[in-house]
Each structure stands twice: as C-alpha cells, then as structure tokens.
Short mmCIF file of C-alpha atoms in Angstrom, two decimals:
data_model
loop_
_atom_site.label_atom_id
_atom_site.label_comp_id
_atom_site.label_asym_id
_atom_site.label_seq_id
_atom_site.Cartn_x
_atom_site.Cartn_y
_atom_site.Cartn_z
CA MET A 1 -0.82 117.80 113.74
CA THR A 2 0.47 115.38 115.95
CA LEU A 3 -1.06 114.91 119.47
CA LYS A 4 2.08 116.41 120.94
CA GLY A 5 1.87 119.48 118.60
CA THR A 6 -1.93 119.84 119.69
CA LEU A 7 -1.18 119.82 123.42
CA LEU A 8 1.52 122.42 122.72
CA ALA A 9 -0.65 124.44 120.80
CA VAL A 10 -3.62 124.61 123.63
CA LEU A 11 -0.66 124.94 126.44
CA PHE A 12 0.13 128.07 124.41
CA ALA A 13 -3.24 129.24 123.99
CA VAL A 14 -3.94 128.93 127.73
CA GLN A 15 -1.06 130.76 128.80
CA SER A 16 -1.71 133.42 126.27
CA LEU A 17 -5.12 133.96 127.95
CA ALA A 18 -3.68 133.81 131.45
CA MET A 19 -1.05 136.70 130.47
CA THR A 20 -3.68 138.87 128.57
CA ALA A 21 -6.33 138.46 131.25
CA PRO A 22 -5.21 141.32 133.45
CA ALA A 23 -4.34 143.54 130.78
CA PHE A 24 -7.87 142.78 129.55
CA ALA A 25 -9.32 143.77 132.74
CA GLN A 26 -7.47 146.71 133.27
CA GLY A 27 -8.79 147.69 129.91
CA ASN A 28 -12.19 147.72 131.02
CA TYR A 29 -11.51 149.43 134.25
CA PRO A 30 -13.90 150.37 135.92
CA SER A 31 -16.60 147.60 135.39
CA LYS A 32 -17.85 147.67 138.92
CA PRO A 33 -18.16 150.24 141.42
CA ILE A 34 -15.24 152.02 143.16
CA ARG A 35 -15.00 152.80 146.90
CA ILE A 36 -13.22 155.65 148.33
CA ILE A 37 -12.49 155.27 151.99
CA VAL A 38 -12.16 158.43 154.32
CA PRO A 39 -10.71 157.37 157.53
CA PHE A 40 -12.28 160.23 159.30
CA THR A 41 -15.95 161.25 160.00
CA ALA A 42 -18.38 162.54 157.37
CA GLY A 43 -18.92 166.27 156.96
CA GLY A 44 -15.41 167.04 157.45
CA VAL A 45 -12.76 168.54 154.80
CA VAL A 46 -11.28 165.45 153.61
CA ASP A 47 -14.90 163.98 153.31
CA SER A 48 -16.20 166.66 151.40
CA ILE A 49 -13.32 166.61 149.17
CA ALA A 50 -13.72 162.96 148.35
CA ARG A 51 -17.34 163.54 147.69
CA LEU A 52 -16.78 166.10 145.35
CA VAL A 53 -14.43 164.36 143.33
CA GLY A 54 -15.98 160.86 143.71
CA GLU A 55 -19.35 162.31 142.08
CA ARG A 56 -17.39 163.48 139.06
CA LEU A 57 -15.84 160.42 138.92
CA SER A 58 -19.10 158.37 139.01
CA ALA A 59 -20.58 160.38 136.11
CA LYS A 60 -17.50 160.02 134.13
CA TYR A 61 -17.19 156.21 134.30
CA GLY A 62 -20.91 155.33 134.44
CA GLN A 63 -20.32 153.50 137.60
CA PRO A 64 -20.94 154.09 141.37
CA VAL A 65 -18.29 155.70 143.22
CA ILE A 66 -19.18 155.31 146.94
CA VAL A 67 -17.39 157.26 149.79
CA GLU A 68 -17.22 154.93 152.78
CA ASN A 69 -16.25 156.45 156.30
CA ARG A 70 -14.18 154.18 158.47
CA THR A 71 -13.05 155.99 161.37
CA GLY A 72 -10.90 155.58 164.57
CA ALA A 73 -7.34 155.71 165.80
CA GLY A 74 -6.46 159.03 164.30
CA GLY A 75 -7.45 157.64 160.91
CA SER A 76 -5.67 154.36 160.92
CA ILE A 77 -8.42 151.82 160.92
CA GLY A 78 -9.66 153.25 157.47
CA THR A 79 -6.19 153.48 156.44
CA ASP A 80 -4.98 150.11 157.68
CA TYR A 81 -8.25 148.63 155.70
CA VAL A 82 -6.91 150.13 152.55
CA ALA A 83 -3.24 148.93 152.65
CA LYS A 84 -4.85 145.16 153.02
CA ALA A 85 -7.57 145.87 150.11
CA ALA A 86 -7.06 144.04 146.68
CA PRO A 87 -4.68 145.87 144.83
CA ASP A 88 -7.53 146.33 141.74
CA GLY A 89 -8.35 149.89 141.76
CA TYR A 90 -11.53 149.31 143.32
CA THR A 91 -10.83 150.68 146.84
CA LEU A 92 -8.95 153.99 146.84
CA LEU A 93 -8.05 156.21 150.19
CA CYS A 94 -8.56 159.94 150.63
CA VAL A 95 -5.32 161.18 152.30
CA SER A 96 -4.47 164.48 154.40
CA PRO A 97 -1.78 165.09 156.31
CA GLY A 98 -2.04 162.59 159.14
CA HIS A 99 -1.52 159.99 156.51
CA ALA A 100 2.44 160.85 156.76
CA VAL A 101 2.22 161.97 160.42
CA THR A 102 0.10 159.00 162.21
CA PRO A 103 2.63 156.73 162.21
CA SER A 104 5.08 158.74 164.33
CA LEU A 105 2.31 159.96 166.85
CA ILE A 106 0.61 156.56 167.58
CA LYS A 107 2.84 153.63 168.85
CA GLY A 108 1.97 150.08 167.11
CA VAL A 109 0.61 151.50 163.71
CA ALA A 110 0.65 148.68 161.20
CA TRP A 111 0.69 150.40 158.06
CA ASN A 112 3.46 152.89 156.60
CA PRO A 113 2.43 155.73 154.00
CA VAL A 114 5.35 154.94 152.01
CA ARG A 115 5.64 150.71 151.97
CA ASP A 116 2.10 150.03 151.66
CA PHE A 117 0.79 152.35 149.07
CA ARG A 118 1.10 154.27 145.99
CA ALA A 119 -0.11 157.42 144.70
CA ILE A 120 -2.93 158.23 142.42
CA GLU A 121 -3.06 162.06 142.39
CA GLY A 122 -2.56 164.87 144.66
CA PHE A 123 -5.29 167.61 144.72
CA GLY A 124 -3.79 170.56 146.46
CA VAL A 125 -3.34 172.20 149.93
CA ILE A 126 -5.47 174.47 152.46
CA PRO A 127 -3.24 176.87 153.90
CA ASN A 128 -3.25 178.14 157.38
CA VAL A 129 -2.41 181.62 158.52
CA PHE A 130 -1.24 182.70 161.68
CA VAL A 131 -3.39 185.16 162.88
CA VAL A 132 -3.51 187.27 166.23
CA PRO A 133 -6.23 189.18 168.00
CA THR A 134 -6.04 192.92 167.02
CA GLU A 135 -5.08 193.54 170.64
CA VAL A 136 -1.99 191.67 170.28
CA PRO A 137 1.39 194.25 169.61
CA ALA A 138 2.89 192.22 167.05
CA LYS A 139 2.09 193.68 163.69
CA THR A 140 4.29 191.38 161.53
CA MET A 141 5.64 187.54 162.11
CA ALA A 142 9.15 188.90 162.57
CA GLU A 143 7.78 191.00 165.46
CA LEU A 144 5.77 188.20 166.99
CA VAL A 145 9.18 185.92 166.84
CA ALA A 146 11.01 188.84 168.73
CA MET A 147 8.18 188.74 171.27
CA ALA A 148 8.13 185.15 171.72
CA LYS A 149 11.94 185.27 172.50
CA LYS A 150 11.41 187.51 175.36
CA ALA A 151 7.95 186.18 176.64
CA ASN A 152 8.20 184.64 180.07
CA PRO A 153 6.11 182.36 180.39
CA PRO A 154 5.76 181.44 176.47
CA LEU A 155 3.55 182.65 174.35
CA THR A 156 0.25 180.69 173.68
CA TYR A 157 -0.97 179.26 170.30
CA ALA A 158 -4.54 177.44 169.81
CA THR A 159 -4.72 174.46 167.54
CA ALA A 160 -7.66 171.92 166.38
CA GLY A 161 -5.73 168.85 168.70
CA VAL A 162 -2.76 167.09 168.62
CA GLY A 163 -0.93 166.15 165.75
CA THR A 164 -3.24 168.44 163.32
CA SER A 165 -2.01 170.93 160.64
CA ASN A 166 -2.39 173.68 162.97
CA HIS A 167 -0.46 172.28 165.67
CA LEU A 168 2.33 171.09 163.39
CA SER A 169 2.63 174.81 161.83
CA GLY A 170 3.22 176.03 165.61
CA GLU A 171 5.61 173.29 166.34
CA LEU A 172 7.48 173.76 163.39
CA LEU A 173 7.70 177.53 163.83
CA ALA A 174 8.91 177.03 167.13
CA GLN A 175 11.74 174.74 166.31
CA SER A 176 12.41 176.73 162.97
CA ALA A 177 12.73 180.37 164.84
CA GLU A 178 14.18 178.48 168.06
CA ILE A 179 11.62 180.13 170.44
CA LYS A 180 9.50 178.32 173.15
CA LEU A 181 5.47 178.20 172.42
CA THR A 182 2.65 176.81 174.46
CA HIS A 183 0.50 174.53 172.66
CA VAL A 184 -3.32 174.78 173.80
CA PRO A 185 -4.97 172.06 172.03
CA TYR A 186 -9.00 172.05 171.49
CA ARG A 187 -11.14 169.66 169.88
CA GLY A 188 -11.51 171.30 166.64
CA GLN A 189 -10.96 174.58 165.18
CA PRO A 190 -14.47 176.23 166.04
CA ASP A 191 -13.58 175.68 169.88
CA ALA A 192 -10.11 177.13 169.15
CA LEU A 193 -11.17 180.04 167.13
CA GLY A 194 -13.63 181.07 170.10
CA ASP A 195 -10.72 181.37 172.52
CA LEU A 196 -8.73 183.13 170.17
CA LEU A 197 -11.24 186.06 169.39
CA ALA A 198 -11.72 186.36 173.28
CA GLY A 199 -8.07 186.76 173.71
CA ARG A 200 -7.41 183.90 176.09
CA VAL A 201 -4.65 182.66 173.41
CA THR A 202 -1.93 184.45 171.87
CA MET A 203 -2.27 183.36 168.40
CA MET A 204 -3.51 180.28 165.92
CA PRO A 205 -2.14 178.93 162.72
CA LEU A 206 -5.87 179.16 161.46
CA THR A 207 -7.50 177.73 158.10
CA VAL A 208 -7.70 180.30 155.60
CA ALA A 209 -11.09 179.75 154.98
CA LEU A 210 -12.03 180.27 158.55
CA ALA A 211 -9.67 183.03 159.07
CA VAL A 212 -10.58 185.33 156.19
CA PRO A 213 -14.08 186.48 157.74
CA HIS A 214 -12.63 187.45 160.94
CA ILE A 215 -9.71 189.23 159.22
CA LYS A 216 -12.21 191.25 157.27
CA ALA A 217 -14.34 191.84 160.26
CA GLY A 218 -11.10 193.63 161.58
CA LYS A 219 -11.05 190.70 164.51
CA LEU A 220 -7.91 189.30 163.69
CA ARG A 221 -4.70 190.36 162.12
CA PRO A 222 -2.82 187.93 159.77
CA LEU A 223 0.95 187.90 160.14
CA ALA A 224 1.83 185.03 157.46
CA VAL A 225 0.60 182.04 155.83
CA THR A 226 2.28 178.55 156.67
CA THR A 227 2.68 177.35 153.10
CA SER A 228 5.68 177.90 150.64
CA LYS A 229 3.39 180.23 148.55
CA ARG A 230 1.03 182.96 149.46
CA SER A 231 -2.68 182.29 149.52
CA SER A 232 -4.98 183.58 146.81
CA ALA A 233 -7.41 184.48 149.55
CA LEU A 234 -4.86 186.42 151.17
CA PRO A 235 -2.50 187.50 148.28
CA ASP A 236 -0.95 190.63 150.42
CA THR A 237 -0.17 188.33 153.43
CA PRO A 238 3.47 187.00 153.29
CA THR A 239 4.46 183.45 153.73
CA VAL A 240 6.10 182.53 157.10
CA ALA A 241 9.53 181.94 155.27
CA GLU A 242 8.97 185.38 153.60
CA ALA A 243 8.10 187.20 156.81
CA ALA A 244 10.38 185.69 159.37
CA GLY A 245 13.53 184.53 157.41
CA LEU A 246 12.74 180.87 157.91
CA LYS A 247 13.84 179.35 154.66
CA GLY A 248 12.09 175.87 154.07
CA TYR A 249 9.10 176.45 156.27
CA ASP A 250 6.08 174.77 154.37
CA VAL A 251 2.59 173.45 156.19
CA GLY A 252 -0.39 172.94 154.90
CA THR A 253 -3.34 170.52 155.02
CA TRP A 254 -2.98 168.49 151.30
CA PHE A 255 -5.21 166.09 150.12
CA GLY A 256 -5.11 163.49 147.52
CA PHE A 257 -6.03 159.70 146.55
CA VAL A 258 -3.70 156.62 146.99
CA ALA A 259 -4.23 152.98 146.58
CA PRO A 260 -2.75 149.66 147.66
CA VAL A 261 1.02 149.42 146.74
CA LYS A 262 0.38 146.72 144.18
CA THR A 263 -2.33 148.43 142.02
CA PRO A 264 -1.56 148.14 138.52
CA ASP A 265 0.47 150.92 136.42
CA ALA A 266 -2.72 151.11 134.07
CA ILE A 267 -5.26 151.81 136.43
CA VAL A 268 -2.98 154.38 138.19
CA ALA A 269 -2.50 156.02 135.17
CA LYS A 270 -5.95 156.06 134.11
CA LEU A 271 -7.22 157.53 137.43
CA SER A 272 -4.49 160.14 137.77
CA ALA A 273 -5.54 161.59 134.30
CA ASP A 274 -9.21 161.51 135.15
CA VAL A 275 -8.81 162.88 138.62
CA ALA A 276 -6.43 165.48 137.30
CA GLU A 277 -9.27 166.50 134.57
CA ILE A 278 -11.68 166.92 137.34
CA LEU A 279 -9.42 169.28 139.28
CA ALA A 280 -8.90 171.36 136.19
CA ASP A 281 -12.68 171.57 135.24
CA PRO A 282 -13.69 175.34 135.91
CA ALA A 283 -17.11 174.08 137.39
CA MET A 284 -15.21 172.53 140.32
CA LYS A 285 -13.16 175.71 141.15
CA PRO A 286 -16.18 177.65 143.16
CA LYS A 287 -16.84 174.33 144.99
CA LEU A 288 -13.01 173.86 145.91
CA ASP A 289 -12.80 177.60 146.86
CA VAL A 290 -15.77 177.27 149.74
CA LEU A 291 -13.33 174.40 151.50
CA GLY A 292 -10.15 177.11 150.87
CA LEU A 293 -8.34 174.45 148.42
CA GLU A 294 -5.75 175.78 146.63
CA VAL A 295 -5.67 173.36 143.45
CA ALA A 296 -2.25 172.03 142.55
CA PRO A 297 -2.44 168.70 140.95
CA GLN A 298 0.54 166.07 141.49
CA GLY A 299 0.86 163.07 139.42
CA PRO A 300 1.66 159.77 140.93
CA LYS A 301 5.29 160.02 140.79
CA GLN A 302 5.31 163.40 142.28
CA PHE A 303 2.70 162.74 144.90
CA ASP A 304 4.87 159.59 146.24
CA ALA A 305 7.93 162.06 146.45
CA PHE A 306 5.88 164.63 148.39
CA ILE A 307 4.30 161.87 150.71
CA ALA A 308 7.91 160.54 151.29
CA SER A 309 9.05 163.87 152.29
CA GLU A 310 6.29 164.84 154.37
CA TYR A 311 6.65 161.62 156.41
CA ASP A 312 10.12 162.05 156.92
CA LYS A 313 9.92 165.75 157.72
CA TRP A 314 7.24 165.40 160.40
CA SER A 315 8.54 161.94 161.81
CA LYS A 316 11.44 164.21 162.98
CA VAL A 317 9.62 167.14 164.23
CA ILE A 318 7.52 165.11 166.25
CA LYS A 319 10.73 163.25 167.47
CA THR A 320 12.59 166.21 168.44
CA ALA A 321 9.10 167.72 170.24
CA GLY A 322 8.41 164.34 172.01
CA ILE A 323 4.89 164.56 170.70
CA GLU A 324 2.38 161.89 171.51
CA ALA A 325 -1.15 161.41 170.47
CA GLN A 326 -3.58 161.99 173.35
#
C-alpha cells in the first residue's frame, strides 16, 4: 500500500470511530449515576413519585439514581438547570403542571417547556374533585353553577396557591361556565382544607386522595372530578364535563420525566420503555394509589404533544384571567 493509501485508511478508521462512539456510548447507557431533578421541596408529591420511580430504575440499571431537589422561583431554578444540562440522559427532570404553567405566570422565565425539553414518559394524573361542605345546598355541579350565577358577592373557592392545579381548576370552571368566583389562595391544601371544613369558603377543587376520607366521613360532598375521566377512587362521581355540560373541561395534576431537548433518540427510547415497565408492575400500584395517582403512561411523542397542549391551554386561561404569580 502506498503512503497515500495508508494515510487514507487511517483517516477512514478515525472517522469510523468518531461516528460510532456516540452509538457505542448510548449502547452502554447508563454507565454512571443518573440524576433526577425535582424543582420542588422534598416530601411533596412530585418528590415522592420521582423517588419511587428512581429507586426502581436504580435497581434495574445497577447504577445510582439520585433525586436532587433544586427549588425556587416556582420551580424555575431546577427546570432551568436541566434545560442547560448536557443532553446525555444523565440529568432528567420530574415535571408536573407547573412545567406548562410557570412561563405564563412568571415574567422573565428563560426556559420554554416545548422548545427546551423532550419528553421521556408521562406517568399519569392525580384528579381534583370539587367538594363543598354538606351545609352548602348544591347537590350537583349543575346546581352549584346555577348558584354561582345568582350569587352576589361571588362564591368563594379555596386553593393551595396561585397557579396550582386547584387554582386552575377553579379558574377554568369560571371561564367555561361564564360565572364569577372569588379565589382564596392558601399556603397549601391542608390550610385550605381547614377553612373549607369550617365553612369559611364555599368549595374547593381538592386532590382526590385528600378529599376521600372527608367524603366518607360525611363532612364534604363531592360534586364532580376535574379530569376527563372519572376517578377510580370516586367512580360514582361524574366529571365536570358530564355534570355541568362543559365539553372539554379537563384539569389534573400530571407527572412525568423530561430531558434536555437534544438528548439522543436511543436514550429516550430506552428510558421510556423502562419507566413504562416500572409503572406497569403490580407491585407499584399500592404505592402510587396512596398518592392518588391514576396511572396512564404516555410515550415520548404523546407526552410531548400533551405538554404542548397544556402550555397552549393554560397560557390562554392565565392571560384571560390576568393571573400573575405572587
């Protein structure tokens, strides 16, 4: 072989190695610890779900899967951190509705849920249920809407704070039914629940898991669940769409994993398949039931489309209502 031929052969070999190196690295994924960033404090529902799935991923991969809480600015600090992380599958973000809502609530947010991320897997949803103290005369959601149309001053509804799933449930009801409601934000659902039980507010779109014990005790009356499907925990309670004739009404606290937008397809596909397998394991069901999660896995394309639709829907609702983070 001539010198020129030898140099060409060496160059071809180097190019081949360069082209196959990423594929080789992806084939060995994961070869080091994975971090799941939770943009909220430890102990909450997002954190709990991330840790449940993370533990199972760690056992499956034989690698540490570390849940790291990076809090602040309504979840923006942790989310921005993941948006700027290396797109190699070793830094994931556990998301909830705030992922689609925060950019419309907080001015100056640098990240965008559609532009800067790609979906790994959607887990499912925790429904809210509109409940009223038993002293409230409305027995159905239709009756409550009729009450609201006549009420002066407007009926009140309690929430866990501005921009939460409870708040969005109430605001979407007001806009969809063309009624006026007064939002009463609290620092969390437990605080709001206390005033609801005491009759200081008219109603609340409360997380199903928190509502069920008080419904069974006869202290709260369920009127309608906020998701598009009935809750398995309250199968006899209709959806808002059914009970009030509000087609398309759908609100819930959903969860899933996303990654930086340039994360390779092969890694996304592997993570998606493995997370879906974990969610389908019967041993996971009682643990997720405690949190009230209705498991409904969504693959990458489906979850990407869902997040985009949520971002579009809530940006319009928030703009119409003039809601701003406090």
